[in-house]
Steps between C-alpha positions, in 0.01 A plus 500: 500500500174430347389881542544575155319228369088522418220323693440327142869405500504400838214296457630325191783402668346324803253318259794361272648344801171392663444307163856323544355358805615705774333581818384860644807463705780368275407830275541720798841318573611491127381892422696590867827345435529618098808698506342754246141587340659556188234433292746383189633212738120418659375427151218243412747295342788451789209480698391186254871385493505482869188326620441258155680236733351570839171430357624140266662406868210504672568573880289560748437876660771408735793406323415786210489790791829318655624508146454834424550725793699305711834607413553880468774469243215270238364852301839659372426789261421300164329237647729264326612322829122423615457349152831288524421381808130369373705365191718273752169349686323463156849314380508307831140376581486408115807392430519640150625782297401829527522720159 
């Protein structure tokens, strides 16, 4: 839970992913289904990992909430499988290489 966690922390958190384009809501969803606060994995830099495609994709507020919070399984406890997944749209709307 994100009891143990600071108001500044807190904070911090919900304006790295407001600047990554997300909504009120999708950080609501996003911060609800994390399988752990640990703040090692919720770094600025998985954070940066995770959302550098979301934003070069472009969608709308729609398809980024249905993207994100959609499917309960999306936010495993690394965050590696939320950035895959963003890798494989990147790869497929682009149709290029991702390194």
């Amino acid at each position: 839970s994100f009891q143990t966690w600071s108001p500044r922390e807190f904070y911090d958190l919900i304006n790295i992913l407001g600047s990554y384009g997300l909504q009120p809501i999708d950080v609501l969803r996003l911060l609800i289904n994390l399988p752990s606060t640990d703040k090692i994995i919720i770094t600025n830099e998985n954070l940066k990992q995770c959302f550098e495609n979301l934003l070069t994709l472009k969608f709308d507020t729609t398809t980024r909430s249905i993207l994100i919070s959609n499917d309960p399984n999306i936010i495993q406890y690394d965050l590696n499988y939320l950035r895959e997944r963003l890798d494989v749209l990147l790869f497929y709307f682009t149709k290029r290489e991702i390194y």
